XYZ file of C-alpha atoms in Angstrom:
710
model
C 38.180 -48.358 108.881
C 37.998 -49.604 112.485
C 40.170 -48.476 115.432
C 43.221 -50.592 116.163
C 43.715 -51.524 119.809
C 47.060 -51.022 121.495
C 47.596 -54.776 121.656
C 47.662 -54.794 117.848
C 50.828 -52.691 117.713
C 53.920 -54.528 116.479
C 55.777 -55.910 119.509
C 59.330 -57.310 119.597
C 61.549 -58.406 122.436
C 63.752 -55.704 123.906
C 63.217 -53.199 126.635
C 64.343 -50.298 124.433
C 61.658 -51.000 121.875
C 59.070 -51.382 124.618
C 59.972 -47.985 126.086
C 59.834 -46.387 122.631
C 56.445 -48.055 122.086
C 55.078 -46.596 125.328
C 56.484 -43.181 124.483
C 54.941 -43.372 121.004
C 51.524 -44.272 122.386
C 51.659 -41.464 124.936
C 52.837 -39.043 122.275
C 50.041 -39.950 119.885
C 47.267 -39.186 122.388
C 47.470 -35.378 121.990
C 47.776 -35.839 118.215
C 44.510 -37.769 118.283
C 42.798 -34.812 119.945
C 44.282 -32.359 117.460
C 43.106 -34.467 114.527
C 39.611 -34.739 116.008
C 39.428 -30.934 116.309
C 40.728 -30.576 112.781
C 38.079 -32.986 111.487
C 35.351 -30.924 113.098
C 36.591 -27.713 111.454
C 37.190 -29.173 108.017
C 33.684 -30.639 107.836
C 32.328 -27.097 108.043
C 34.660 -25.768 105.328
C 33.882 -25.475 101.620
C 35.313 -27.967 99.139
C 37.908 -25.389 98.043
C 38.868 -24.721 101.654
C 39.178 -28.456 102.314
C 41.473 -28.955 99.317
C 43.724 -26.020 100.248
C 44.006 -27.150 103.871
C 44.879 -30.680 102.776
C 47.647 -29.434 100.473
C 49.174 -27.304 103.226
C 49.034 -30.188 105.677
C 50.785 -32.558 103.306
C 53.567 -30.041 102.664
C 54.475 -29.759 106.368
C 54.111 -33.378 107.482
C 57.330 -35.382 107.938
C 58.061 -37.506 104.884
C 57.609 -40.776 106.817
C 54.064 -39.769 107.873
C 51.069 -39.980 105.572
C 47.471 -38.777 105.835
C 44.506 -41.070 105.433
C 41.620 -39.426 103.610
C 38.073 -40.625 104.064
C 36.350 -39.827 100.767
C 32.614 -39.300 100.942
C 31.728 -41.330 97.850
C 28.444 -39.573 97.227
C 29.533 -35.980 97.782
C 33.282 -36.083 96.940
C 34.225 -34.163 100.063
C 37.506 -34.878 101.832
C 37.959 -35.434 105.543
C 41.152 -36.339 107.382
C 40.270 -39.176 109.736
C 43.579 -40.451 110.998
C 47.351 -40.826 110.660
C 49.284 -43.843 109.424
C 52.764 -44.987 110.310
C 54.481 -46.912 107.544
C 57.099 -49.507 108.514
C 58.453 -49.590 104.940
C 60.296 -52.832 105.581
C 60.387 -56.305 104.079
C 59.204 -59.338 105.997
C 61.663 -62.218 106.273
C 61.536 -64.286 103.075
C 59.297 -61.745 101.362
C 60.004 -59.741 98.226
C 57.075 -57.359 98.488
C 56.638 -54.375 100.736
C 54.235 -54.665 103.695
C 51.417 -52.143 103.876
C 51.474 -49.464 106.529
C 50.152 -50.374 109.959
C 47.217 -48.257 111.091
C 47.722 -47.089 114.654
C 45.222 -44.287 115.161
C 41.637 -43.777 114.066
C 40.520 -40.415 115.358
C 37.044 -40.258 113.791
C 35.653 -43.512 112.459
C 31.997 -42.485 112.527
C 30.346 -42.954 109.155
C 28.555 -39.821 108.050
C 24.837 -40.046 107.152
C 24.676 -40.146 103.379
C 27.913 -42.083 102.966
C 27.748 -45.593 101.595
C 28.135 -47.818 104.608
C 29.898 -51.086 103.670
C 27.433 -52.907 105.884
C 24.538 -51.722 103.711
C 26.166 -51.376 100.273
C 24.545 -54.570 98.947
C 21.106 -54.441 100.520
C 19.193 -54.485 97.229
C 19.064 -56.586 94.103
C 17.478 -55.432 90.835
C 16.031 -57.963 88.415
C 16.415 -56.050 85.149
C 18.455 -52.866 85.891
C 15.696 -50.818 84.271
C 16.394 -47.953 86.706
C 19.525 -45.855 87.136
C 20.783 -45.898 90.722
C 21.686 -42.402 91.938
C 21.890 -42.094 95.698
C 22.104 -43.949 98.988
C 21.723 -42.320 102.406
C 22.143 -44.360 105.582
C 21.515 -43.521 109.232
C 22.756 -45.911 111.907
C 19.627 -45.609 114.079
C 16.554 -44.530 112.109
C 15.185 -42.027 109.595
C 12.446 -39.690 110.786
C 11.318 -38.145 107.495
C 12.103 -38.169 103.783
C 10.774 -35.143 101.951
C 10.885 -34.047 98.301
C 10.241 -30.428 97.399
C 7.125 -29.926 95.204
C 9.305 -29.480 92.097
C 11.214 -32.678 92.865
C 14.518 -30.772 92.654
C 15.316 -30.822 96.388
C 15.486 -33.820 98.727
C 15.586 -33.640 102.533
C 16.209 -36.521 104.921
C 16.137 -36.180 108.704
C 17.333 -38.997 110.930
C 19.806 -40.026 113.580
C 22.910 -42.180 114.007
C 22.151 -42.391 117.722
C 19.450 -41.054 120.002
C 21.695 -38.042 120.669
C 22.854 -37.447 117.101
C 20.045 -36.170 114.871
C 20.798 -34.644 111.476
C 19.033 -33.009 108.562
C 20.731 -33.539 105.196
C 19.599 -31.967 101.927
C 20.490 -32.501 98.295
C 19.624 -30.587 95.147
C 19.462 -31.831 91.581
C 21.767 -29.981 89.184
C 21.234 -29.310 85.466
C 22.811 -32.672 84.581
C 20.486 -34.590 86.880
C 23.117 -35.273 89.552
C 22.194 -34.999 93.225
C 24.593 -32.806 95.210
C 24.588 -32.362 98.975
C 24.024 -28.693 99.803
C 23.319 -28.719 103.546
C 23.960 -30.782 106.675
C 22.730 -29.778 110.136
C 23.375 -31.629 113.395
C 21.083 -30.880 116.313
C 21.892 -33.432 118.992
C 18.968 -35.270 120.548
C 16.176 -33.405 118.758
C 14.312 -33.730 115.496
C 14.110 -31.206 112.672
C 11.154 -30.816 110.339
C 11.954 -28.881 107.127
C 9.613 -26.590 105.185
C 10.199 -24.916 101.831
C 8.488 -21.893 100.367
C 6.838 -22.223 96.952
C 9.804 -20.629 95.182
C 12.026 -23.239 96.874
C 14.672 -20.661 97.736
C 13.951 -20.380 101.470
C 14.255 -23.258 103.941
C 12.536 -23.110 107.319
C 13.532 -25.549 110.055
C 12.207 -25.858 113.578
C 14.029 -27.848 116.276
C 11.745 -29.848 118.550
C 13.772 -29.592 121.769
C 15.519 -26.214 121.957
C 12.792 -24.311 120.063
C 15.184 -22.660 117.617
C 13.661 -21.617 114.296
C 16.196 -21.189 111.521
C 15.731 -19.540 108.131
C 18.168 -20.434 105.357
C 18.318 -19.104 101.813
C 19.713 -20.666 98.662
C 22.863 -18.891 97.458
C 24.173 -18.634 93.887
C 26.200 -21.845 94.353
C 23.089 -23.802 95.257
C 23.954 -24.156 98.963
C 21.716 -23.339 101.905
C 23.064 -20.406 103.918
C 21.660 -19.670 107.377
C 20.264 -16.131 107.360
C 18.146 -15.872 110.504
C 17.727 -17.655 113.840
C 14.847 -17.044 116.265
C 15.236 -18.228 119.865
C 12.212 -19.708 121.644
C 11.456 -21.654 124.803
C 12.854 -25.183 125.079
C 10.240 -27.930 125.059
C 8.526 -28.514 128.419
C 6.048 -31.128 129.583
C 2.454 -30.040 129.132
C 3.230 -27.647 126.267
C 3.215 -28.008 122.517
C 6.590 -27.644 120.772
C 7.333 -24.378 119.013
C 5.426 -24.068 115.734
C 6.635 -22.222 112.633
C 5.340 -21.934 109.087
C 5.109 -19.760 105.990
C 1.922 -17.758 105.531
C -0.342 -18.464 102.508
C 1.123 -15.638 100.386
C 4.627 -16.835 101.349
C 5.934 -13.369 102.192
C 5.959 -13.982 105.963
C 7.099 -16.576 108.472
C 5.147 -16.914 111.712
C 6.228 -18.697 114.900
C 4.196 -19.597 117.977
C 5.739 -20.437 121.345
C 2.978 -21.755 123.621
C 5.237 -21.989 126.673
C 6.171 -18.293 126.495
C 2.810 -17.261 125.027
C 4.585 -15.396 122.233
C 4.102 -15.019 118.483
C 6.786 -13.649 116.166
C 6.496 -12.633 112.518
C 9.262 -12.305 109.934
C 8.512 -10.506 106.671
C 10.377 -10.756 103.402
C 12.079 -7.426 102.751
C 13.736 -7.773 99.356
C 16.032 -10.745 99.912
C 16.169 -10.414 103.733
C 13.836 -11.715 106.417
C 13.064 -8.909 108.885
C 11.418 -9.335 112.292
C 8.308 -7.188 112.752
C 8.411 -4.964 115.846
C 5.787 -5.369 118.578
C 5.086 -2.026 120.318
C 2.501 -3.921 122.392
C 3.851 -7.387 123.094
C 1.608 -10.203 121.874
C 0.637 -12.555 124.676
C -1.242 -15.768 124.004
C -1.633 -17.493 127.368
C -3.707 -20.353 128.668
C -3.623 -24.125 129.163
C -4.844 -24.742 125.593
C -2.585 -24.078 122.620
C -3.765 -21.520 120.084
C -5.225 -22.976 116.896
C -2.151 -21.662 115.105
C -2.707 -20.810 111.432
C -0.211 -18.429 109.731
C -1.955 -15.449 108.120
C -1.229 -12.691 105.618
C -2.522 -9.363 106.990
C -4.260 -9.921 110.336
C -3.604 -12.098 113.369
C -6.023 -13.103 116.124
C -5.266 -14.130 119.710
C -7.297 -14.566 122.900
C -6.508 -14.326 126.612
C -9.120 -15.353 129.175
C -11.980 -12.904 128.428
C -10.380 -10.793 125.675
C -9.892 -11.484 121.976
C -7.453 -9.280 120.065
C -6.967 -8.675 116.349
C -3.538 -7.481 115.223
C -2.515 -5.852 111.943
C 0.760 -6.954 110.340
C 1.828 -3.517 109.165
C 4.648 -3.862 106.647
C 5.002 -0.116 105.979
C 5.767 0.557 109.637
C 7.439 -2.824 110.117
C 5.351 -3.569 113.195
C 2.441 -5.582 114.543
C -0.269 -3.170 115.687
C -3.280 -3.956 117.886
C -6.380 -2.830 115.976
C -9.380 -4.389 117.774
C -10.198 -5.884 121.186
C -13.373 -7.829 121.947
C -14.032 -7.963 125.685
C -16.382 -10.739 126.862
C -18.084 -11.582 130.147
C -16.951 -15.212 130.103
C -13.809 -17.175 129.327
C -13.280 -17.459 125.572
C -13.250 -21.038 124.263
C -11.817 -20.288 120.835
C -11.393 -17.633 118.186
C -10.581 -17.780 114.497
C -10.179 -15.710 111.377
C -11.924 -16.626 108.161
C -9.767 -17.976 105.356
C -9.706 -14.616 103.544
C -9.198 -12.720 106.866
C -12.259 -10.560 106.209
C -14.216 -11.979 109.155
C -13.575 -13.429 112.584
C -15.522 -15.235 115.282
C -15.193 -15.422 119.056
C -16.628 -18.528 120.703
C -17.936 -18.645 124.263
C -19.896 -21.461 125.902
C -23.219 -20.859 124.155
C -22.571 -17.718 122.086
C -20.577 -16.792 119.024
C -19.695 -13.184 118.207
C -19.055 -12.400 114.528
C -16.635 -9.643 113.545
C -15.740 -8.064 110.187
C -13.620 -5.215 108.845
C -14.510 -2.565 106.288
C -12.551 -1.456 103.224
C -10.220 0.589 105.453
C -9.365 -2.320 107.744
C -11.526 -1.110 110.645
C -12.992 -4.026 112.635
C -16.394 -4.140 114.363
C -18.930 -6.650 115.601
C -21.551 -7.480 112.949
C -23.698 -10.001 114.833
C -23.954 -12.912 117.243
C -25.630 -16.324 117.432
C -26.971 -17.954 120.603
C -27.532 -21.627 121.452
C -29.676 -22.867 124.331
C -28.025 -23.479 127.729
C -30.621 -26.068 128.763
C -29.039 -29.209 130.291
C -28.543 -32.071 127.855
C -27.365 -35.666 128.051
C -23.640 -35.546 127.387
C -22.644 -39.191 127.749
C -24.559 -42.306 128.867
C -27.014 -40.669 131.224
C -24.687 -37.910 132.393
C -26.303 -34.508 131.957
C -24.621 -31.147 131.714
C -25.049 -27.603 130.434
C -25.393 -27.349 126.685
C -22.585 -25.530 124.880
C -21.334 -24.906 121.366
C -18.738 -27.498 120.450
C -17.711 -26.250 116.977
C -17.944 -23.144 114.797
C -16.615 -22.535 111.287
C -16.902 -20.219 108.289
C -17.379 -21.308 104.710
C -14.444 -20.368 102.398
C -16.004 -17.059 101.298
C -16.973 -16.143 104.904
C -20.560 -15.448 103.833
C -22.002 -18.206 106.043
C -21.062 -20.011 109.242
C -22.012 -23.252 110.955
C -22.310 -23.627 114.731
C -23.076 -26.943 116.407
C -23.855 -27.763 120.043
C -23.945 -30.784 122.333
C -27.728 -31.046 121.910
C -27.139 -32.059 118.240
C -28.459 -28.764 116.930
C -26.681 -26.993 114.088
C -27.319 -23.412 113.009
C -26.554 -21.786 109.675
C -25.918 -18.061 110.019
C -24.992 -15.268 107.630
C -25.839 -11.768 106.452
C -29.425 -10.565 106.051
C -30.681 -7.772 103.790
C -29.560 -5.157 106.341
C -26.007 -6.542 106.331
C -26.379 -7.853 109.859
C -25.037 -11.299 110.724
C -28.035 -13.345 111.920
C -29.213 -16.892 112.397
C -30.644 -18.238 109.134
C -31.944 -21.673 110.074
C -31.718 -24.237 112.872
C -31.171 -27.916 112.016
C -32.359 -30.100 114.948
C -31.369 -33.710 115.746
C -28.441 -33.624 113.353
C -25.507 -36.034 113.804
C -23.194 -33.948 111.667
C -23.284 -30.997 109.268
C -20.496 -29.696 107.019
C -19.962 -27.226 104.212
C -19.190 -28.558 100.763
C -15.798 -27.699 99.265
C -17.165 -24.547 97.628
C -18.923 -23.591 100.854
C -22.249 -22.899 99.167
C -23.903 -26.164 100.184
C -24.449 -27.711 103.603
C -24.780 -31.485 103.945
C -26.465 -32.715 107.139
C -26.501 -36.336 108.314
C -29.480 -37.365 110.474
C -28.486 -41.019 110.819
C -30.151 -44.143 109.419
C -29.395 -43.128 105.839
C -31.248 -39.816 105.997
C -29.504 -36.690 104.650
C -30.501 -33.141 103.728
C -28.740 -30.607 101.527
C -29.170 -26.829 101.793
C -28.094 -24.611 98.907
C -26.818 -21.429 100.583
C -26.103 -19.807 97.235
C -29.740 -19.993 96.138
C -30.907 -17.629 98.881
C -33.667 -20.070 99.881
C -32.821 -22.204 102.904
C -36.408 -23.226 103.608
C -36.512 -26.018 101.023
C -33.624 -28.472 101.424
C -33.039 -31.393 99.097
C -33.769 -34.736 100.741
C -31.662 -37.869 100.286
C -32.980 -41.148 101.709
C -30.784 -44.245 101.426
C -31.508 -46.812 104.179
C -28.349 -48.414 105.554
C -25.998 -45.768 104.221
C -23.863 -43.718 106.574
C -21.841 -41.607 104.143
C -22.705 -39.117 101.426
C -20.130 -37.215 99.345
C -20.311 -34.509 96.683
C -18.713 -34.740 93.279
C -16.151 -32.059 92.493
C -18.720 -29.811 90.764
C -21.201 -30.531 93.586
C -23.861 -31.367 90.995
C -23.854 -35.064 91.928
C -23.619 -37.103 95.135
C -22.741 -40.630 96.210
C -24.299 -42.381 99.201
C -23.037 -45.710 100.577
C -22.290 -47.618 103.770
C -21.622 -50.939 105.459
C -25.322 -51.680 106.037
C -26.455 -51.353 102.430
C -25.831 -53.589 99.429
C -25.632 -50.761 96.925
C -24.113 -47.335 96.407
C -26.415 -44.656 94.970
C -25.503 -42.021 92.406
C -27.682 -38.927 92.837
C -28.281 -35.983 90.548
C -30.577 -33.009 90.014
C -33.767 -33.321 87.949
C -33.288 -29.688 86.777
C -36.218 -28.629 88.938
C -34.272 -28.550 92.185
C -35.127 -32.081 93.259
C -32.548 -34.747 94.056
C -33.199 -38.020 92.241
C -31.497 -41.404 92.129
C -29.590 -41.877 88.862
C -28.026 -45.348 89.279
C -26.918 -48.031 91.709
C -23.708 -50.041 92.096
C -24.561 -53.299 93.840
C -22.327 -55.351 96.170
C -23.037 -58.098 98.658
C -22.321 -57.353 102.312
C -22.031 -53.564 102.210
C -19.969 -50.845 100.527
C -16.638 -49.704 101.989
C -15.290 -47.354 99.276
C -16.967 -45.090 96.690
C -15.430 -42.306 94.561
C -16.177 -40.088 91.576
C -13.323 -39.579 89.146
C -12.118 -36.092 88.235
C -14.375 -35.729 85.177
C -17.377 -37.094 87.113
C -18.166 -39.531 84.316
C -17.112 -42.622 86.310
C -17.782 -44.018 89.789
C -15.639 -46.639 91.532
C -17.067 -48.767 94.342
C -15.624 -51.499 96.581
C -17.700 -53.957 98.577
C -17.155 -56.498 101.325
C -17.663 -59.093 98.562
C -14.033 -58.481 97.454
C -15.058 -56.836 94.179
C -14.274 -53.516 92.531
C -16.864 -52.090 90.161
C -16.749 -49.084 87.863
C -19.864 -47.393 86.518
C -19.466 -45.123 83.503
C -21.634 -42.607 81.659
C -22.509 -43.653 78.115
C -23.170 -41.351 75.176
C -26.792 -40.918 76.328
C -25.688 -39.800 79.830
C -26.899 -43.071 81.306
C -24.900 -44.785 84.058
C -23.898 -48.356 83.179
C -21.663 -50.898 84.905
C -18.584 -51.255 82.691
C -16.168 -53.298 84.785
C -16.103 -55.745 87.672
C -12.814 -57.016 89.139
C -12.985 -59.924 91.567
C -10.266 -60.471 94.199
C -9.975 -63.549 96.402
C -9.618 -61.645 99.676
C -10.700 -58.250 101.063
C -9.581 -55.144 99.197
C -7.458 -52.700 101.190
C -7.545 -49.786 98.755
C -8.973 -48.902 95.352
C -9.046 -45.448 93.800
C -8.836 -43.414 90.614
C -5.627 -41.795 89.459
C -5.382 -38.018 89.696
C -6.504 -37.534 86.097
C -9.349 -40.024 86.517
C -8.278 -41.930 83.395
C -6.850 -44.873 85.361
C -7.591 -46.711 88.600
C -5.965 -49.387 90.745
C -6.837 -51.839 93.493
C -4.787 -53.650 96.154
C -6.061 -56.777 97.879
C -5.046 -58.937 100.819
C -4.728 -61.822 98.344
C -1.327 -60.253 97.421
C -2.532 -58.946 94.073
C -2.744 -55.447 92.670
C -4.505 -54.461 89.480
C -4.568 -51.576 87.031
C -7.775 -50.476 85.321
C -8.138 -48.087 82.408
C -10.204 -47.235 79.362
C -9.923 -48.829 75.939
C -10.094 -47.021 72.595
C -13.887 -46.875 72.839
C -13.832 -45.299 76.306
C -14.947 -48.439 78.117
C -13.289 -49.392 81.393
C -11.190 -52.595 81.273
C -8.780 -54.386 83.550
C -5.372 -53.806 82.001
C -3.001 -55.663 84.329
C -2.984 -57.842 87.442
C -0.067 -59.181 89.461
C 0.127 -62.912 90.043
C -0.447 -63.867 93.682
C 2.512 -64.880 95.841
C 3.775 -64.852 99.433
C 3.478 -61.065 99.542
C 1.964 -58.460 101.781
C 1.349 -55.406 99.588
C 1.422 -52.285 101.757
C 0.605 -49.645 99.158
C 0.473 -48.780 95.462
C 0.353 -45.619 93.344
C 0.849 -44.015 89.937
C 3.492 -41.397 89.250
C 2.605 -37.863 88.150
C 2.516 -38.710 84.445
C 0.618 -41.955 85.082
C 3.035 -43.903 82.890
C 4.586 -45.769 85.842
C 2.994 -47.652 88.726
C 4.577 -49.142 91.832
C 3.659 -51.540 94.596
C 5.748 -52.337 97.659
C 5.547 -54.593 100.658
C 6.969 -57.725 102.233
C 7.892 -61.170 100.887
C 7.108 -63.671 103.646
C 9.106 -66.559 102.146
C 12.321 -64.696 101.347
C 14.018 -64.262 104.732
C 17.222 -62.877 103.194
C 15.490 -60.157 101.187
C 11.997 -59.674 102.658
C 11.391 -56.202 101.222
C 10.279 -55.710 97.640
C 9.297 -52.924 95.256
C 7.746 -53.744 91.901
C 7.628 -51.151 89.124
C 5.392 -51.262 86.056
C 5.204 -48.959 83.072
C 3.079 -48.564 79.986
C 4.650 -49.089 76.564
C 3.961 -47.418 73.251
C 1.534 -50.260 72.526
C -0.614 -49.037 75.441
C -0.038 -52.180 77.515
C 1.230 -52.280 81.075
C 4.207 -54.504 81.867
C 6.456 -55.188 84.843
C 9.773 -53.372 84.339
C 11.619 -54.009 87.579
C 11.513 -56.059 90.743
C 13.790 -54.751 93.505
C 14.436 -57.155 96.393
C 15.800 -55.658 99.623
C 17.455 -57.090 102.732
C 15.194 -55.090 105.030
C 11.455 -54.356 105.128
C 10.298 -51.390 103.055
C 8.710 -48.666 105.162
C 7.668 -46.618 102.150
C 8.320 -46.392 98.413
C 7.248 -43.315 96.512
C 7.625 -41.359 93.301
C 9.128 -37.890 93.328
C 6.596 -35.104 92.679
C 7.924 -34.630 89.126
C 7.394 -38.347 88.456
C 10.987 -38.899 87.362
C 12.460 -40.647 90.421
C 11.722 -43.597 92.679
C 12.695 -43.399 96.346
C 12.690 -46.318 98.806
C 12.995 -46.128 102.594
C 14.143 -49.409 104.177
C 13.911 -50.016 107.908
C 16.055 -52.510 109.814
C 14.470 -53.068 113.211
C 14.714 -56.700 114.342
C 12.549 -57.243 117.400
C 11.466 -53.615 117.256
C 14.992 -52.335 117.978
C 16.159 -49.752 115.391
C 19.356 -50.970 113.685
C 19.617 -48.459 110.874
C 17.507 -47.012 108.047
C 18.517 -46.570 104.429
C 17.068 -44.424 101.659
C 17.708 -45.404 98.032
C 17.074 -43.143 95.047
C 16.704 -44.183 91.409
C 16.191 -42.281 88.167
C 13.279 -43.556 86.073
C 14.159 -43.701 82.365
C 12.176 -41.915 79.685
C 11.262 -44.367 76.922
C 12.441 -43.197 73.459
C 9.538 -42.357 71.121
C 8.405 -45.227 68.947
C 10.233 -47.855 71.006
C 8.192 -50.380 72.975
C 9.563 -51.383 76.341
C 10.685 -54.862 77.276
C 7.739 -56.951 78.483
C 8.707 -59.650 80.989
C 6.139 -62.358 81.556
C 6.861 -63.231 85.183
C 4.735 -61.664 87.859
C 2.178 -60.107 85.496
C -0.819 -61.302 83.561
C -3.164 -59.391 81.293
C -6.928 -59.489 81.637
C -9.725 -58.244 79.466
C -12.860 -56.510 80.679
C -15.731 -58.506 81.935
């Protein structure tokens, strides 16, 4: 409903009427302000409070006045937005009553989440396979759309103007309906939401004013603000306030770089309690702390001192338990993942710290790197220094690397002293494997070495030579490796010969170099993509021999190809506007199961849902100027064949389309920004149906063709 200008008021000849008109207009101005104030209050009231207030208002209004109620279609909440005057008269020659004439519109702003008439028909479904559930619209843009891990909560942050940012949340009830349970307005700043694993505590941090708010889910399923921590407003040259749950999820930690302060909230029953700081934590300096929330200990550094703090829940305080004083400015400090060890990094030294069973910290060793001048960049020489230091996950080993391209592995010796184990010279890069018990070093030119830290013998590394390769990756079990690169025409699969030697098991050949290579989860398949626009899958046969089982040829370069999470399926997306699905047949052999027909499309992305029974692609249709955005959804029927189930065409480009974490919903974020100017974003939510057992799904023929394996 749009405001009506004064010139639209009914005007008749006669000075008396004109005076009454002017008096009416002047009299309505204060009413407009009262209604605006009322609107603000009623938006913050519960549904029951809104209903009761509305009933009371109607009882006391004059009979010739009526209220106009703006009904939020999605959330069924009432809001009084204006007053109507009804003429209740008949026009000359008319037998029907004229509608009331709207004279005042006190609050015509459309709330985020309401169905805006301007965007109510922005999509068109081809088959109505999905059940439409929700539309949320912001007049300017949407910053973030976030599902909780369970898929039961949905958060959308965005703005209707550059000074009107909001965070809106919905929860899914037992009947599958999405109900709004929170709405926060924060002016010209952005909010990033975080949920704990139990999904009953919401943490939000405001980018501008630095406020950190903690809300808990009440018995009615609404978020109730339970704690607010004040921090420094954002200033130039400083990072915004950071806040996060710790790994165990029983604490919330905040870091304010501008003030140099760290605060910790602990979960005390159902309340979040701020830990006292008898000695105030100060984290100062031009560089922000590498802020990582912790469980029991916290580490900070100031100039030449590093401090370890104990988060003492019994005394409800943060106690200083260890200080490491150095003779130089500290570059960095960090705790190990399990908080059993710590390191303090100076220019060319690293001090290693550890605590005993009673929580008492001490220094257990140090590692030195040479300070001899080295070439830093294109003939410029400078003093050598350590540029990175890290623990492995179990904190039994550490890697330190310097500007002279030397990496050192350090760890405990037989006397339980932390010492240097081995130096790796002329190394471009060295990293721990996921388990942390292997170190992979890249020497350039396709030369790699692998040290097994768990074996206790670091003097005999495994050697991998693959000319032209520039990448090597471990399989999940770390028993196999893949090497590949742009300057080689094949990817190598490597394994152990059971005598500790690394041997080549198989090759996947492509012309022009390899750009992608992956193991699947079970490590019985390898997917490779080459510059020759082909996808190949190698599989292990019954004799544990690697054989090429599938080759898929696209007409143009391939943007992405990967296995599904289970490793039983795979997909590829090409610049030729096609996407394909690959899977295994009844005999375990990889085959191409579906391929879209090419068209005037730019496919931005594709993915499977959690259950891997649905697959989506989204992008842009270049020829359809009215509905350039599209999302295509496929599913697999009881006959085991993939088929297109839905094509959704949209008036605006699709920024992202995604499945909910539980795999049961499809969400689409559309962005209207002609010429780069934001004109409004919309989020659409659909429920994906569950196919009844024994019933095959409809199989449309357009847009999809089936292919057999090569």
